GROMACS .gro file of C-alpha atoms in nm:
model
  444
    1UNK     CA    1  -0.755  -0.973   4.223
    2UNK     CA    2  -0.759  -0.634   4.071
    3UNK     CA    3  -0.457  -0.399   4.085
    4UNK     CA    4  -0.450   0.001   3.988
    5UNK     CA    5  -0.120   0.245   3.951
    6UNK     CA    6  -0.204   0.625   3.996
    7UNK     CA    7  -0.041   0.954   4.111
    8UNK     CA    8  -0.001   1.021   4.489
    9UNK     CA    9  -0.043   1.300   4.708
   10UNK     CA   10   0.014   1.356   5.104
   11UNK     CA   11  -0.313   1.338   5.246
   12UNK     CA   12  -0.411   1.035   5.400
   13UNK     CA   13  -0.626   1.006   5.688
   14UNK     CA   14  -0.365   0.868   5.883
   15UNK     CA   15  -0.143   0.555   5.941
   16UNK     CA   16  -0.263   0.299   5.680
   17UNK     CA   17  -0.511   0.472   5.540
   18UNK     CA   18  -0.556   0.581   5.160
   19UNK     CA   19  -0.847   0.785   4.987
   20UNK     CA   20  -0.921   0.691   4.625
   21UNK     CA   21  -1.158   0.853   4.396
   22UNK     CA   22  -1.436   0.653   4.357
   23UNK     CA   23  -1.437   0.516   3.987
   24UNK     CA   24  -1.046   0.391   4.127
   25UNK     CA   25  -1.209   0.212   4.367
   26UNK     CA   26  -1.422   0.067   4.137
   27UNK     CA   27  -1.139  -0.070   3.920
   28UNK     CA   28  -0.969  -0.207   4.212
   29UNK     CA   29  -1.252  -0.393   4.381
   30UNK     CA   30  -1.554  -0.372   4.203
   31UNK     CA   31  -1.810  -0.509   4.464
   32UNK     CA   32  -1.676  -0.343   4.786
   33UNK     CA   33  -1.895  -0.272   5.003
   34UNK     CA   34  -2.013   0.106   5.192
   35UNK     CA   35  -1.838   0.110   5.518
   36UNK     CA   36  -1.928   0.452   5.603
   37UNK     CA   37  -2.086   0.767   5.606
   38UNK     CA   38  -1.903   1.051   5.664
   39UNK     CA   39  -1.991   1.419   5.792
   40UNK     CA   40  -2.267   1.520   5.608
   41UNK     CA   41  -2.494   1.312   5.791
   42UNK     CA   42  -2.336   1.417   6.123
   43UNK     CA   43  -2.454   1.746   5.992
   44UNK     CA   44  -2.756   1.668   5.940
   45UNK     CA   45  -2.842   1.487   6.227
   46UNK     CA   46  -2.694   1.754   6.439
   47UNK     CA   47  -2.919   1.978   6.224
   48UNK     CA   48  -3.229   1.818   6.293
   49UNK     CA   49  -3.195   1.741   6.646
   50UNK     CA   50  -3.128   2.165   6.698
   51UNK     CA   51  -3.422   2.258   6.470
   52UNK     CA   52  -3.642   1.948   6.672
   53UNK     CA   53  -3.520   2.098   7.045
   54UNK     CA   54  -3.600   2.456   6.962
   55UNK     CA   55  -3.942   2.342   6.784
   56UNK     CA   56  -4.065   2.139   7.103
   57UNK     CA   57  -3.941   2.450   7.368
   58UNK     CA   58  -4.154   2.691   7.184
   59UNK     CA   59  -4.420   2.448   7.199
   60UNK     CA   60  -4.394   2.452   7.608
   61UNK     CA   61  -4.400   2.813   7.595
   62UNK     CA   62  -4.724   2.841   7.387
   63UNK     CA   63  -4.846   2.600   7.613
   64UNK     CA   64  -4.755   2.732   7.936
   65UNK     CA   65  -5.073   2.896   8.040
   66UNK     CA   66  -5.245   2.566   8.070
   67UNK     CA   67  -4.970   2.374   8.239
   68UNK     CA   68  -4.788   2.583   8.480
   69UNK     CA   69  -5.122   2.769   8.641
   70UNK     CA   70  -5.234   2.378   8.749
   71UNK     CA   71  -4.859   2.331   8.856
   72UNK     CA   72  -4.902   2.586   9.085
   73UNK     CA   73  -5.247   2.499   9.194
   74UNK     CA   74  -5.050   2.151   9.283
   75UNK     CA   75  -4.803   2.314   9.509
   76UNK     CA   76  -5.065   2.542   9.648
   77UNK     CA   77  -5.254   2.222   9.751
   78UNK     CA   78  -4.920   2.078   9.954
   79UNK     CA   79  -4.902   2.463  10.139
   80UNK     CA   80  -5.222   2.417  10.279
   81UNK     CA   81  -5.083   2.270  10.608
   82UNK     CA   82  -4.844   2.587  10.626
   83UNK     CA   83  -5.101   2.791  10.786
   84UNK     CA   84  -5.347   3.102  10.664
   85UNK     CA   85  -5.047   3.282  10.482
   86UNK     CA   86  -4.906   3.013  10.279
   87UNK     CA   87  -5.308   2.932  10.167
   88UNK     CA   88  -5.389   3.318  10.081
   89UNK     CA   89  -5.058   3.343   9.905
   90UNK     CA   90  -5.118   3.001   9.657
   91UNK     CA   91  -5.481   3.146   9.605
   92UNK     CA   92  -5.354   3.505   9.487
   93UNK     CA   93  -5.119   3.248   9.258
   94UNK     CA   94  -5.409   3.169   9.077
   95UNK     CA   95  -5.669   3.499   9.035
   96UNK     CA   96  -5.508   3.586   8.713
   97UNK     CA   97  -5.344   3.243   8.559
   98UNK     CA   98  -5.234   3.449   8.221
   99UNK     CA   99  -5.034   3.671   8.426
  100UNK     CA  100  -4.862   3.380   8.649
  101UNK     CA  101  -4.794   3.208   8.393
  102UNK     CA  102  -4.596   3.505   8.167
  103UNK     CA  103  -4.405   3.562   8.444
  104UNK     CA  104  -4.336   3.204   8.554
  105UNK     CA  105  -4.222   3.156   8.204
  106UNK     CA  106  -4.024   3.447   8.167
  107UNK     CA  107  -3.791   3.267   8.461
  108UNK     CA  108  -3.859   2.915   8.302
  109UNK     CA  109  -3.693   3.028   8.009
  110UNK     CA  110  -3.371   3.153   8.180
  111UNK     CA  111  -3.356   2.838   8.395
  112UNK     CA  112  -3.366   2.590   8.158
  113UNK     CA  113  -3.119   2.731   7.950
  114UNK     CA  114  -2.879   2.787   8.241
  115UNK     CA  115  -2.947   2.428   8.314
  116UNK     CA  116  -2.935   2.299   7.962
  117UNK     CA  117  -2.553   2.471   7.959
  118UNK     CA  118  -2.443   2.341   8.270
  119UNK     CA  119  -2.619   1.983   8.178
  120UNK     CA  120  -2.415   1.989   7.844
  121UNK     CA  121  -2.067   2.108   8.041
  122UNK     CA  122  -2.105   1.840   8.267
  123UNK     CA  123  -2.147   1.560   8.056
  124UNK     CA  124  -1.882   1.673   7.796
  125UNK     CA  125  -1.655   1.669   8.084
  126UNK     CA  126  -1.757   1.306   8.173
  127UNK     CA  127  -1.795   1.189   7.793
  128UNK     CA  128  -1.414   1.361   7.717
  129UNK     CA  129  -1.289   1.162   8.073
  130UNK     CA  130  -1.423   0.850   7.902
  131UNK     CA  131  -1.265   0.871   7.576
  132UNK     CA  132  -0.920   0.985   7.697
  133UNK     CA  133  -0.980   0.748   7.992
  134UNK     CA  134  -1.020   0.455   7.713
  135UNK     CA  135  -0.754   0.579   7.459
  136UNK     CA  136  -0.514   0.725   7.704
  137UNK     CA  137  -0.515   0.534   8.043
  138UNK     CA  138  -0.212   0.713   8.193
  139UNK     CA  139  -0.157   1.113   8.290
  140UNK     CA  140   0.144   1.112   8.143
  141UNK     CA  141   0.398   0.944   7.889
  142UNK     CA  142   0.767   0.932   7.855
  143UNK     CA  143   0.827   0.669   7.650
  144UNK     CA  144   1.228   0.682   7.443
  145UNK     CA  145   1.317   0.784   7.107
  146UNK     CA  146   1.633   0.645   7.044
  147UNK     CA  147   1.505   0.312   6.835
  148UNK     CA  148   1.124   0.225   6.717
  149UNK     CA  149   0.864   0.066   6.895
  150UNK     CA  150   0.977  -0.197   7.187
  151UNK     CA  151   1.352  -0.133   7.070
  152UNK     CA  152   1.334   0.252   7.177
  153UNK     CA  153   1.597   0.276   7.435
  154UNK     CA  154   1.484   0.473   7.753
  155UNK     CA  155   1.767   0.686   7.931
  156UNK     CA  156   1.869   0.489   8.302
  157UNK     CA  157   1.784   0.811   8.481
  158UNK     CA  158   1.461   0.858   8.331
  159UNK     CA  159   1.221   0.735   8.615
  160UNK     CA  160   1.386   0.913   8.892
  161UNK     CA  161   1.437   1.315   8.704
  162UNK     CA  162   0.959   1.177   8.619
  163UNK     CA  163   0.948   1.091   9.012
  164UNK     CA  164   1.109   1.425   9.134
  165UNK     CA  165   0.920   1.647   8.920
  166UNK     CA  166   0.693   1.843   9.166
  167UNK     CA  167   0.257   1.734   9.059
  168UNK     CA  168   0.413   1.377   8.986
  169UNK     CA  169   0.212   1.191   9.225
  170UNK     CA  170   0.346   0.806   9.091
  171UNK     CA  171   0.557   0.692   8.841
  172UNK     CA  172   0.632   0.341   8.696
  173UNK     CA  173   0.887   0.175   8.457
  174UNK     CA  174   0.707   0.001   8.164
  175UNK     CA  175   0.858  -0.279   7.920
  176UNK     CA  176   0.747  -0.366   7.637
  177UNK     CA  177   0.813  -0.651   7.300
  178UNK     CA  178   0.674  -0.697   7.006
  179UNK     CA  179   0.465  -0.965   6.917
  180UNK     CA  180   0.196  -1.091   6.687
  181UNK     CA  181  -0.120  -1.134   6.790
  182UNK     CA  182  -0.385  -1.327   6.497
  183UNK     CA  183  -0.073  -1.232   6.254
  184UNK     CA  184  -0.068  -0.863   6.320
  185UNK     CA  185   0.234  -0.644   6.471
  186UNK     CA  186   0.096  -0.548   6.827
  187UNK     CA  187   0.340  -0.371   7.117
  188UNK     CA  188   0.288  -0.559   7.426
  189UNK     CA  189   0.381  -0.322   7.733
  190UNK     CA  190   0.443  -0.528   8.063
  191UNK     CA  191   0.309  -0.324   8.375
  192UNK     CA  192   0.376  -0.466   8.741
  193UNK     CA  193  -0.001  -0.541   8.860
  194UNK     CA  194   0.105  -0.385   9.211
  195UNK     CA  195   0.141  -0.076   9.092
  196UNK     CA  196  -0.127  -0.040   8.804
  197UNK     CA  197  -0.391   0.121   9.060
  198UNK     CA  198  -0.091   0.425   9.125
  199UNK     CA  199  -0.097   0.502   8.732
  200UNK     CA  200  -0.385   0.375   8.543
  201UNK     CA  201  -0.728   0.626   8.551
  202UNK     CA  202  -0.957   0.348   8.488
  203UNK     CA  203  -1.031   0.095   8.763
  204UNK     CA  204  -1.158  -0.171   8.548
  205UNK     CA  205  -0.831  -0.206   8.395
  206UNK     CA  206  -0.682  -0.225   8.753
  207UNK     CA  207  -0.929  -0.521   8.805
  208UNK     CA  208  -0.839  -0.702   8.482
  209UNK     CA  209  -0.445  -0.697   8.519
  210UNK     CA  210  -0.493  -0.836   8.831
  211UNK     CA  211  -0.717  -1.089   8.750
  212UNK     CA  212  -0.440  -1.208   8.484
  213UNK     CA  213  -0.595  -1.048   8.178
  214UNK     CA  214  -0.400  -0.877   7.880
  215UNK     CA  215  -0.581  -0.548   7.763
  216UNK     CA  216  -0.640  -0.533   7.394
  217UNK     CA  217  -0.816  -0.284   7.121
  218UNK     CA  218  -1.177  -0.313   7.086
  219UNK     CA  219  -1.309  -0.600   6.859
  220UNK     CA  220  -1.055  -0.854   7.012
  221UNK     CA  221  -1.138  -1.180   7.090
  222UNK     CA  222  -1.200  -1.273   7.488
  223UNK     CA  223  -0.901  -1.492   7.457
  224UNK     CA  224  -0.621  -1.406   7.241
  225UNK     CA  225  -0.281  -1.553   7.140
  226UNK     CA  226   0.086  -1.327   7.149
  227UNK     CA  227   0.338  -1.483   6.972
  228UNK     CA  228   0.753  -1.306   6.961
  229UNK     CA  229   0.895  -1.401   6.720
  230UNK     CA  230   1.211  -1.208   6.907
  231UNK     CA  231   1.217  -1.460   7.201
  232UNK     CA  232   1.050  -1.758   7.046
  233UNK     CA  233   0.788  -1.706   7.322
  234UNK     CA  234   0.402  -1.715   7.313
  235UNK     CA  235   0.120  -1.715   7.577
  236UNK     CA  236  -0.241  -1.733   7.609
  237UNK     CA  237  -0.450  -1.521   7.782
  238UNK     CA  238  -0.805  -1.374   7.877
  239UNK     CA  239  -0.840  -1.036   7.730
  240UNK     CA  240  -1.069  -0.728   7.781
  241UNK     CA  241  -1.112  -0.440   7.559
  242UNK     CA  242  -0.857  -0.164   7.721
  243UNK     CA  243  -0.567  -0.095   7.510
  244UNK     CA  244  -0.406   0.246   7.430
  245UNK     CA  245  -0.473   0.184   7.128
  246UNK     CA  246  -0.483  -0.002   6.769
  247UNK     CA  247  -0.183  -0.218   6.804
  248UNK     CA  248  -0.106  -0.179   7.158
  249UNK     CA  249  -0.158  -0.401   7.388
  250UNK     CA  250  -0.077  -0.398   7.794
  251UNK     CA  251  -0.014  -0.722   8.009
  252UNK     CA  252   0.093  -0.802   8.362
  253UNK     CA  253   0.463  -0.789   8.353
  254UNK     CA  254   0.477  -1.154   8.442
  255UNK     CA  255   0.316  -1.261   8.121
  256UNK     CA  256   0.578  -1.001   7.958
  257UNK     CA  257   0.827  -1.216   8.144
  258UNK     CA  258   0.697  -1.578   7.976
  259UNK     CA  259   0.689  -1.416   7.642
  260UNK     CA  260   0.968  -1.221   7.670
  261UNK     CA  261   1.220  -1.258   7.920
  262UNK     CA  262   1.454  -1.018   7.832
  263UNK     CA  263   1.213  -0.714   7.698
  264UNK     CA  264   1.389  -0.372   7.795
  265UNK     CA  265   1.206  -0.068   8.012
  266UNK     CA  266   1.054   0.178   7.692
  267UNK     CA  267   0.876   0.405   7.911
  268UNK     CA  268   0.794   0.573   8.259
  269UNK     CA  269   0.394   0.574   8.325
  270UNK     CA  270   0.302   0.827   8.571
  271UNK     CA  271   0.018   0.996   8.762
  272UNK     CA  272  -0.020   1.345   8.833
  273UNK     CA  273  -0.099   1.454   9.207
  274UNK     CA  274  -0.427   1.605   9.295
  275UNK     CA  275  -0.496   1.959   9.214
  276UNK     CA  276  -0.211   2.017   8.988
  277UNK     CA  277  -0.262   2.241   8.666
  278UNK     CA  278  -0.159   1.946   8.387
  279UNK     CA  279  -0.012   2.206   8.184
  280UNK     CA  280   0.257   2.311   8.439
  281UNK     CA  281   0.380   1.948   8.508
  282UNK     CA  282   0.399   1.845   8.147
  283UNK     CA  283   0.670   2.131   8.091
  284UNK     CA  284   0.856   2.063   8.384
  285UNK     CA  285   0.901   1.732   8.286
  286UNK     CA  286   0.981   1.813   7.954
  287UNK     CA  287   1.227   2.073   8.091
  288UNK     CA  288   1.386   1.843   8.325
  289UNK     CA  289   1.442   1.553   8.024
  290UNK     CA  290   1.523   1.833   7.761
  291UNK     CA  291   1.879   1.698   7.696
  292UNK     CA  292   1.806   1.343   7.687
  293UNK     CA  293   1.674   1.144   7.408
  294UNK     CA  294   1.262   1.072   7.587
  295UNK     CA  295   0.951   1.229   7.465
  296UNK     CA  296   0.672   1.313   7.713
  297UNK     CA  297   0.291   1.327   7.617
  298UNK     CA  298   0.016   1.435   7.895
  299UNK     CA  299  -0.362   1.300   7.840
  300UNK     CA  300  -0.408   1.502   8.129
  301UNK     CA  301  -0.325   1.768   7.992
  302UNK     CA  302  -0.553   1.712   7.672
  303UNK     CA  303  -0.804   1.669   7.924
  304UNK     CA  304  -0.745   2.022   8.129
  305UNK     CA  305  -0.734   2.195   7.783
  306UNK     CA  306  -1.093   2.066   7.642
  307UNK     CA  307  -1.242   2.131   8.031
  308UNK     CA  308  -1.084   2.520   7.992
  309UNK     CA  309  -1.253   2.526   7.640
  310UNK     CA  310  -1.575   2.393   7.794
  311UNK     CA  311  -1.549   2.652   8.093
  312UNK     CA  312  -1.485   2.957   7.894
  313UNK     CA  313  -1.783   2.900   7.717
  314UNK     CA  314  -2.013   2.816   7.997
  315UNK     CA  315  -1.887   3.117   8.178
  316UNK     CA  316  -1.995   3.337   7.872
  317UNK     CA  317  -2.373   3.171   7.814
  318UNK     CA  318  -2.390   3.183   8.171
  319UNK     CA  319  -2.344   3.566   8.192
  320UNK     CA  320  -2.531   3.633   7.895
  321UNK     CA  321  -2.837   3.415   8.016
  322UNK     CA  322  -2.796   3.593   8.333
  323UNK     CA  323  -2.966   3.886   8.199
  324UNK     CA  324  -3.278   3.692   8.116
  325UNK     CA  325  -3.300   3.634   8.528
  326UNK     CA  326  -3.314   3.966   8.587
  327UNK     CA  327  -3.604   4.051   8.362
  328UNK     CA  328  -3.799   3.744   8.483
  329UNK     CA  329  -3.716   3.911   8.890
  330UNK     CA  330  -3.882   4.241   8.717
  331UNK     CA  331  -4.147   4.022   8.601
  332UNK     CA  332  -4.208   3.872   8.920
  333UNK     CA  333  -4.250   4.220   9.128
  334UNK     CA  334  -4.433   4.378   8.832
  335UNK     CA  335  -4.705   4.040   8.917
  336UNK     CA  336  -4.686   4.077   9.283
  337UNK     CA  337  -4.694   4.504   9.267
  338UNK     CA  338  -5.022   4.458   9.028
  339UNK     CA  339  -5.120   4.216   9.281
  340UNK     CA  340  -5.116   4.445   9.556
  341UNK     CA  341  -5.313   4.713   9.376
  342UNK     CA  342  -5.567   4.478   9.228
  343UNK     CA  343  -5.645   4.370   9.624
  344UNK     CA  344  -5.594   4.652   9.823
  345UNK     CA  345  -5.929   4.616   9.980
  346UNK     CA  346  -5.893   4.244  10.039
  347UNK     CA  347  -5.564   4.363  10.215
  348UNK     CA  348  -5.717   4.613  10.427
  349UNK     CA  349  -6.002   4.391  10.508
  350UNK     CA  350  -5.742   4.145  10.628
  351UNK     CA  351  -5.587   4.397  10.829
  352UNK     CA  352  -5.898   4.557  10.956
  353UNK     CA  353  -5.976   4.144  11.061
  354UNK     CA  354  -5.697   4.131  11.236
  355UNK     CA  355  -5.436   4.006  11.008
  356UNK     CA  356  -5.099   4.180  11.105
  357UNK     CA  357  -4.844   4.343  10.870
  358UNK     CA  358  -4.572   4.061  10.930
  359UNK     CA  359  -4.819   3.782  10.801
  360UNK     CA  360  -4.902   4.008  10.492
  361UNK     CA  361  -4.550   4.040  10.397
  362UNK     CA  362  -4.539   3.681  10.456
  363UNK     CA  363  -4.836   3.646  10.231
  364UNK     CA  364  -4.649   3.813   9.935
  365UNK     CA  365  -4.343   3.672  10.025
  366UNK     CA  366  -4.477   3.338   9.989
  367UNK     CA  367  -4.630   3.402   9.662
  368UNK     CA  368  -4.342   3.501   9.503
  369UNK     CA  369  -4.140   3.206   9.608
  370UNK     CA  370  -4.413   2.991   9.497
  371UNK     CA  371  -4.419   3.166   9.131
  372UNK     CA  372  -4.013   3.157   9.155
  373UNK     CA  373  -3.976   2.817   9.288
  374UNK     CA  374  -4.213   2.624   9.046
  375UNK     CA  375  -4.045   2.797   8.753
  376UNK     CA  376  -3.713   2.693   8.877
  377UNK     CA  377  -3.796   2.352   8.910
  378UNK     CA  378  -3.930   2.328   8.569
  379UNK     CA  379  -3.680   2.459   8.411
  380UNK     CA  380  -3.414   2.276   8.591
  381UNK     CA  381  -3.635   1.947   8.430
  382UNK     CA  382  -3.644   2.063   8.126
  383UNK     CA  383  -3.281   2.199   8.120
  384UNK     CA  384  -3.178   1.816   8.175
  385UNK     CA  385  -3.367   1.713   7.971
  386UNK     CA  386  -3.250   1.925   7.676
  387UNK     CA  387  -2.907   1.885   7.801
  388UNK     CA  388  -2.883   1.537   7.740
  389UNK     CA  389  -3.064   1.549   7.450
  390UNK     CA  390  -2.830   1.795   7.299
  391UNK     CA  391  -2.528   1.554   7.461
  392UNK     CA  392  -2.630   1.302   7.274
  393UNK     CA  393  -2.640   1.467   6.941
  394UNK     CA  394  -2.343   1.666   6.965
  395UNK     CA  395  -2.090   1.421   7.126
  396UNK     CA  396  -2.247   1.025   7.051
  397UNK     CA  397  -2.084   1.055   6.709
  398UNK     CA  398  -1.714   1.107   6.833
  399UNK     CA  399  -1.752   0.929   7.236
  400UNK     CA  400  -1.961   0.709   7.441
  401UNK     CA  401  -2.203   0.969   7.571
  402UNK     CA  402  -2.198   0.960   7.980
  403UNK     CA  403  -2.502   1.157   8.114
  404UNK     CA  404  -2.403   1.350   8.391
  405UNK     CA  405  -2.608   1.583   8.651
  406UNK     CA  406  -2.477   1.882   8.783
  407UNK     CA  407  -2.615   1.909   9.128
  408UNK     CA  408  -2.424   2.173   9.229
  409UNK     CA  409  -2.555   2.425   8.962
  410UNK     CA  410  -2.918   2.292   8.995
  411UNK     CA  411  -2.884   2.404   9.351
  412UNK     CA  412  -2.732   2.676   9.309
  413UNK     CA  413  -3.042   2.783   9.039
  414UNK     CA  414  -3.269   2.715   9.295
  415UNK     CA  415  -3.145   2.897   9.557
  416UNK     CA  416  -3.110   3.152   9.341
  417UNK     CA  417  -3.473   3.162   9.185
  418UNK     CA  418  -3.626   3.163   9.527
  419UNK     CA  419  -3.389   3.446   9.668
  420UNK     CA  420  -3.490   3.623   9.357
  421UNK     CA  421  -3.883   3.576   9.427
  422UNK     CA  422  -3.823   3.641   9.806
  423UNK     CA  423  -3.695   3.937   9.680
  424UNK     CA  424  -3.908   4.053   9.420
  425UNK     CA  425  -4.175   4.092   9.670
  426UNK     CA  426  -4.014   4.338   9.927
  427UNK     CA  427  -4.117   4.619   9.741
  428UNK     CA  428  -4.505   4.537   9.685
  429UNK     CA  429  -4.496   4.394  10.029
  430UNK     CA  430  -4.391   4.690  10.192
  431UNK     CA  431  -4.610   4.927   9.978
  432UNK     CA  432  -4.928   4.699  10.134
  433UNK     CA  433  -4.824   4.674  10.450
  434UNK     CA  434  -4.747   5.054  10.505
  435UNK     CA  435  -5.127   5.149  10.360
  436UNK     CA  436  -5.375   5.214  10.679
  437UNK     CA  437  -5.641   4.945  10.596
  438UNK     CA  438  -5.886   5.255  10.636
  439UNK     CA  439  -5.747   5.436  10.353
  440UNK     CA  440  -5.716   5.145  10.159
  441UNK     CA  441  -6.149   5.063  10.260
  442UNK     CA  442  -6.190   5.415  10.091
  443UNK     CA  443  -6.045   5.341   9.770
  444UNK     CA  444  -6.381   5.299   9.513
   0.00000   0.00000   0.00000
């Protein structure tokens, strides 16, 4: 029962929303409550979680020459079946466990940060989809502007200049009313349920329409009551949490029809066709409405923007971690060429036994895969790990955080890290196979 008058400046945080000083508050409602906190600890949690992730990775890397050696002793135990070759080229893995381990962690450094990226891409891309999924079902809007709300008048030609816009894959008339639902103003758009699955993104909303169900904010009740007070109409329905929006809510156009018969056609819905840029179509549907009276919004667009943002970035850590790959490939034939001078007796003894130069190439061949391999794999695992770790910090304060994997870059890591190890040991493989085993015998 308190009441304050005060100076006012442009500066809200949007529709309905004022920002007091505090000791105004205070006036007003003494005993309100905190309903918030704002940036600062966003901040700092983000803050935290950066300085935690870095902390633990260094921690692996101090670690790593008492892990990875007995990771590689692991694998060397499943090569055992893969005949003399594979078993020399696991025991070389393992003479000098300081060494393997620099060098596996030299590539286990590069790999999980690759990973990490691509981890953090991929689920921004899902965790964006979700939110503009949830806030804006449809590709794209034109909705009228003659009028306000379920009065805006919508041009008679409007659907078919949407429909013959090249991209527009389907396009459908939406009506809408006004109506009160638990005493609040709410726009109730009517959709046809046959056609919701040709516009709407999300196919639990398909599901609900057809089921009969209205689709309301969050925070609404299960069942809810709409009330016009236009057409003297009301109906109750089952609701699920799927509207566009605060005050918006979207109903099978038969309900529309019991609670108001005579609503008029506000908007066309539509959805774009596969493998169209988003940009593109959203101007030529605004060019093709320019002279009439209709407004035209694109979540898909939105959505291509962010995913460009997200790409361009990725595409520049990606090149710049690139360069650690190449020093862990030198560090990988610096191993295997100190290797090869460490045993060039062994080697000739080999030879001199009857090994031949194909299976000694094979040998080192194997052992660099084996190095490359195991440090790709652990990185990828840790690069998940820390990329949906960081996911979660970054992006659970503004969206539902959907964890997603991207198998296509973990493969193509992989690949990569053992090409790079198959590689890395052509040089020391040649340099022991072309050395006459007597020669090498001679060496004190």
């Amino acid at each position: 029962s308190g009441s304050v008058t005060a100076n006012a400046q442009a500066g809200g945080a949007g529709s309905g929303v004022v920002i007091a000083p505090l000791d105004l508050l205070d006036r007003l409602a003494p005993s309100s409550p905190v309903v918030a906190v704002w940036a600062g600890l966003a901040l700092a949690l983000l803050g935290f979680g950066v300085l935690g992730g870095a902390v633990s990775f260094v921690g692996i890397l101090v670690g790593a020459v008492l892990w990875i050696p007995r990771v590689v002793a692991a694998v060397g135990r499943l090569m055992q079946g893969f005949g003399p070759a594979a078993r020399l080229a696991a025991a070389n893995t393992l003479r000098n466990p300081r060494r393997t381990a620099a060098t596996s962690t030299a590539l286990l450094i590069g790999v999980t940060l690759v990973v990490t990226m691509s981890t953090g891409a991929a689920t921004a891309r899902s965790s964006i989809d979700e939110l503009l999924d949830s806030h804006f079902p449809v590709d794209l809007v034109a909705a009228g502007t003659q009028g306000a709300g379920s009065d805006a008048t919508l041009p008679a030609r409007t659907l078919t200049t949407v429909q013959d816009v090249p991209g527009i894959g389907a396009a459908v008339p939406v009506r809408a009313a006004t109506a009160e639902l638990d005493g609040r103003p709410v726009t109730v758009y009517g959709l046809p349920v046959d056609q919701a699955a040709t516009v709407l993104r999300d196919t639990s909303l398909v599901r609900a329409l057809s089921e009969g169900k209205v689709l309301v904010p969050k925070d609404e009740p299960t069942q809810v009551t709409l009330t016009s007070s236009e057409h003297s109409g009301s109906v109750t329905a089952n609701a699920q949490a799927g509207g566009a929006g605060s005050g918006v809510v979207i109903a099978p156009l038969d309900l529309l029809d019991r609670l108001a018969p005579s609503s008029p056609v506000v908007a066309v819905w539509a959805r774009l066709a596969p493998d169209v840029t988003a940009a593109t179509v959203l101007q030529d549907v605004q060019d093709a409405l320019a002279d009439s009276s209709v407004s035209v919004a694109s979540a898909a667009a939105e959505r291509e923007y962010y995913e460009q943002i997200i790409d361009t970035l990725l595409g520049i850590v990606v090149g710049l971690l690139a360069v650690a790959v190449v020093i862990a490939l030198i560090g990988v034939t610096n191993t295997l060429s100190l290797s090869v001078l460490e045993r060039r007796r062994e080697s000739a003894t080999l030879r001199a036994l009857g090994m031949t130069r194909r299976q000694l190439r094979t040998t080192l061949a194997a052992e660099g895969m084996v190095i490359a391999g195991v440090s790709a794999v652990l990185g990828a695992a840790l690069g998940l790990l820390y990329g949906w770790a960081g996911s979660a910090v970054v992006f659970g304060v503004a969206a539902k955080v959907q964890l997603a994997v991207p198998w296509g870059d973990l493969a193509t890591v992989l690949v990569v890290a053992l090409l790079a190890g198959l590689t890395a040991s052509v040089v020391p493989a040649r340099t022991a196979a072309r050395t006459p085993p007597v020669a090498a015998l001679a060496v004190e």
